[in-house]
């Protein structure tokens, strides 16, 4: 069972990136998947989550209107489209699943994590 996060990089303020979270060893569409991020010197915070049952999405207030989470069950992948990026979005982004159908942002509930991908927003 493995999650592989990718797609990070350096982008200017106002730019866009799309992160990918590819699963291997299990079928991702059975489970809710969340994206977390961790900025230097800060704790890990939930950013976006998508359920398995009806594909309902949730976004933290700090990213509402800018980030969109989606899933492609054929590709066994979850995406995070990030638009209008700000310097405060700079962080290592992780995808994770708790093996449950519904979303939450309690880090301790998540037992499968991708390795993280660095997003740097700077001019």
mmCIF file of C-alpha atoms in Angstrom:
data_model
loop_
_atom_site.group_PDB
_atom_site.id
_atom_site.type_symbol
_atom_site.label_atom_id
_atom_site.label_comp_id
_atom_site.label_asym_id
_atom_site.label_seq_id
_atom_site.Cartn_x
_atom_site.Cartn_y
_atom_site.Cartn_z
ATOM 1 C CA UNK A 1 0.000 0.000 0.000
ATOM 2 C CA UNK A 2 1.578 3.225 -1.143
ATOM 3 C CA UNK A 3 0.678 6.828 -1.930
ATOM 4 C CA UNK A 4 2.918 8.843 -4.221
ATOM 5 C CA UNK A 5 2.559 12.625 -4.154
ATOM 6 C CA UNK A 6 4.016 14.723 -6.951
ATOM 7 C CA UNK A 7 3.644 18.011 -8.802
ATOM 8 C CA UNK A 8 5.221 20.504 -6.431
ATOM 9 C CA UNK A 9 7.643 23.174 -7.505
ATOM 10 C CA UNK A 10 8.493 26.857 -7.514
ATOM 11 C CA UNK A 11 5.796 29.229 -8.728
ATOM 12 C CA UNK A 12 5.268 32.969 -8.620
ATOM 13 C CA UNK A 13 2.435 34.524 -6.604
ATOM 14 C CA UNK A 14 -0.786 34.257 -8.571
ATOM 15 C CA UNK A 15 0.402 31.154 -10.383
ATOM 16 C CA UNK A 16 -1.006 27.625 -10.438
ATOM 17 C CA UNK A 17 0.122 24.091 -9.752
ATOM 18 C CA UNK A 18 -1.597 20.717 -9.831
ATOM 19 C CA UNK A 19 -0.559 18.108 -7.307
ATOM 20 C CA UNK A 20 -1.162 14.406 -7.879
ATOM 21 C CA UNK A 21 -1.565 11.595 -5.379
ATOM 22 C CA UNK A 22 -1.298 8.193 -7.029
ATOM 23 C CA UNK A 23 -2.139 5.036 -5.130
ATOM 24 C CA UNK A 24 -0.691 1.588 -5.587
ATOM 25 C CA UNK A 25 -1.574 -1.629 -3.849
ATOM 26 C CA UNK A 26 -5.163 -0.622 -3.103
ATOM 27 C CA UNK A 27 -8.185 1.014 -4.729
ATOM 28 C CA UNK A 28 -8.235 4.647 -3.753
ATOM 29 C CA UNK A 29 -11.864 5.323 -4.653
ATOM 30 C CA UNK A 30 -13.025 3.244 -1.684
ATOM 31 C CA UNK A 31 -11.630 5.839 0.702
ATOM 32 C CA UNK A 32 -11.695 9.527 1.489
ATOM 33 C CA UNK A 33 -8.438 11.259 0.645
ATOM 34 C CA UNK A 34 -7.117 14.460 2.169
ATOM 35 C CA UNK A 35 -4.334 16.874 1.377
ATOM 36 C CA UNK A 36 -2.400 18.306 4.298
ATOM 37 C CA UNK A 37 0.422 20.807 4.312
ATOM 38 C CA UNK A 38 3.191 21.691 6.681
ATOM 39 C CA UNK A 39 4.987 25.013 6.515
ATOM 40 C CA UNK A 40 8.416 25.474 8.117
ATOM 41 C CA UNK A 41 8.105 25.658 11.879
ATOM 42 C CA UNK A 42 4.374 24.907 11.859
ATOM 43 C CA UNK A 43 2.146 21.922 12.441
ATOM 44 C CA UNK A 44 0.480 19.881 9.737
ATOM 45 C CA UNK A 45 -2.879 21.315 8.687
ATOM 46 C CA UNK A 46 -5.691 19.911 6.587
ATOM 47 C CA UNK A 47 -6.228 21.692 3.278
ATOM 48 C CA UNK A 48 -8.748 19.739 1.216
ATOM 49 C CA UNK A 49 -10.557 16.438 1.408
ATOM 50 C CA UNK A 50 -12.798 14.371 -0.854
ATOM 51 C CA UNK A 51 -15.123 11.608 0.292
ATOM 52 C CA UNK A 52 -15.432 8.208 -1.330
ATOM 53 C CA UNK A 53 -19.194 7.856 -1.067
ATOM 54 C CA UNK A 54 -20.426 10.844 -3.053
ATOM 55 C CA UNK A 55 -17.278 12.757 -3.954
ATOM 56 C CA UNK A 56 -18.182 15.622 -1.642
ATOM 57 C CA UNK A 57 -15.283 18.019 -1.148
ATOM 58 C CA UNK A 58 -14.162 20.143 1.743
ATOM 59 C CA UNK A 59 -11.658 22.970 1.756
ATOM 60 C CA UNK A 60 -10.023 24.915 4.546
ATOM 61 C CA UNK A 61 -11.084 28.559 4.733
ATOM 62 C CA UNK A 62 -7.595 29.665 3.760
ATOM 63 C CA UNK A 63 -7.859 27.970 0.342
ATOM 64 C CA UNK A 64 -11.558 28.227 -0.486
ATOM 65 C CA UNK A 65 -12.134 29.543 -3.974
ATOM 66 C CA UNK A 66 -8.534 28.808 -4.955
ATOM 67 C CA UNK A 67 -7.940 25.071 -4.454
ATOM 68 C CA UNK A 68 -9.977 22.238 -5.954
ATOM 69 C CA UNK A 69 -9.652 18.580 -5.021
ATOM 70 C CA UNK A 70 -10.810 15.888 -7.429
ATOM 71 C CA UNK A 71 -10.364 12.199 -8.068
ATOM 72 C CA UNK A 72 -9.913 10.021 -11.139
ATOM 73 C CA UNK A 73 -10.925 6.510 -10.222
ATOM 74 C CA UNK A 74 -9.642 5.074 -13.496
ATOM 75 C CA UNK A 75 -6.171 6.489 -12.807
ATOM 76 C CA UNK A 76 -6.477 5.670 -9.066
ATOM 77 C CA UNK A 77 -5.320 9.215 -8.405
ATOM 78 C CA UNK A 78 -6.485 12.257 -6.459
ATOM 79 C CA UNK A 79 -5.544 15.745 -7.626
ATOM 80 C CA UNK A 80 -5.239 19.132 -5.969
ATOM 81 C CA UNK A 81 -5.547 22.024 -8.383
ATOM 82 C CA UNK A 82 -4.098 25.132 -6.768
ATOM 83 C CA UNK A 83 -4.789 28.512 -8.355
ATOM 84 C CA UNK A 84 -3.928 32.067 -7.355
ATOM 85 C CA UNK A 85 -1.158 30.798 -5.130
ATOM 86 C CA UNK A 86 0.118 33.029 -2.335
ATOM 87 C CA UNK A 87 3.453 33.058 -0.478
ATOM 88 C CA UNK A 88 1.643 31.724 2.595
ATOM 89 C CA UNK A 89 0.791 28.569 0.621
ATOM 90 C CA UNK A 90 4.477 27.624 0.724
ATOM 91 C CA UNK A 91 4.720 24.236 2.440
ATOM 92 C CA UNK A 92 5.324 20.554 1.970
ATOM 93 C CA UNK A 93 2.053 19.031 0.790
ATOM 94 C CA UNK A 94 1.056 15.503 1.748
ATOM 95 C CA UNK A 95 -1.793 13.315 0.620
ATOM 96 C CA UNK A 96 -3.208 10.797 3.042
ATOM 97 C CA UNK A 97 -6.026 8.394 3.658
ATOM 98 C CA UNK A 98 -7.467 7.055 6.877
ATOM 99 C CA UNK A 99 -9.067 4.050 5.230
ATOM 100 C CA UNK A 100 -12.481 5.590 5.873
ATOM 101 C CA UNK A 101 -15.204 6.856 3.568
ATOM 102 C CA UNK A 102 -15.739 10.260 5.150
ATOM 103 C CA UNK A 103 -13.473 13.261 5.597
ATOM 104 C CA UNK A 104 -11.839 14.754 8.655
ATOM 105 C CA UNK A 105 -8.669 16.744 9.320
ATOM 106 C CA UNK A 106 -7.471 14.925 12.419
ATOM 107 C CA UNK A 107 -3.906 13.972 11.518
ATOM 108 C CA UNK A 108 -3.927 11.095 14.009
ATOM 109 C CA UNK A 109 -6.735 9.383 12.055
ATOM 110 C CA UNK A 110 -4.564 9.002 8.946
ATOM 111 C CA UNK A 111 -2.375 5.937 8.645
ATOM 112 C CA UNK A 112 -1.325 6.076 4.986
ATOM 113 C CA UNK A 113 0.723 9.052 3.856
ATOM 114 C CA UNK A 114 2.456 10.052 0.667
ATOM 115 C CA UNK A 115 6.041 11.235 0.921
ATOM 116 C CA UNK A 116 5.265 14.930 0.479
ATOM 117 C CA UNK A 117 5.933 17.369 -2.321
ATOM 118 C CA UNK A 118 7.332 20.868 -1.797
ATOM 119 C CA UNK A 119 5.417 23.898 -3.033
ATOM 120 C CA UNK A 120 7.265 27.212 -2.955
ATOM 121 C CA UNK A 121 5.448 30.413 -3.859
ATOM 122 C CA UNK A 122 7.874 33.253 -4.331
ATOM 123 C CA UNK A 123 8.752 36.009 -6.737
#
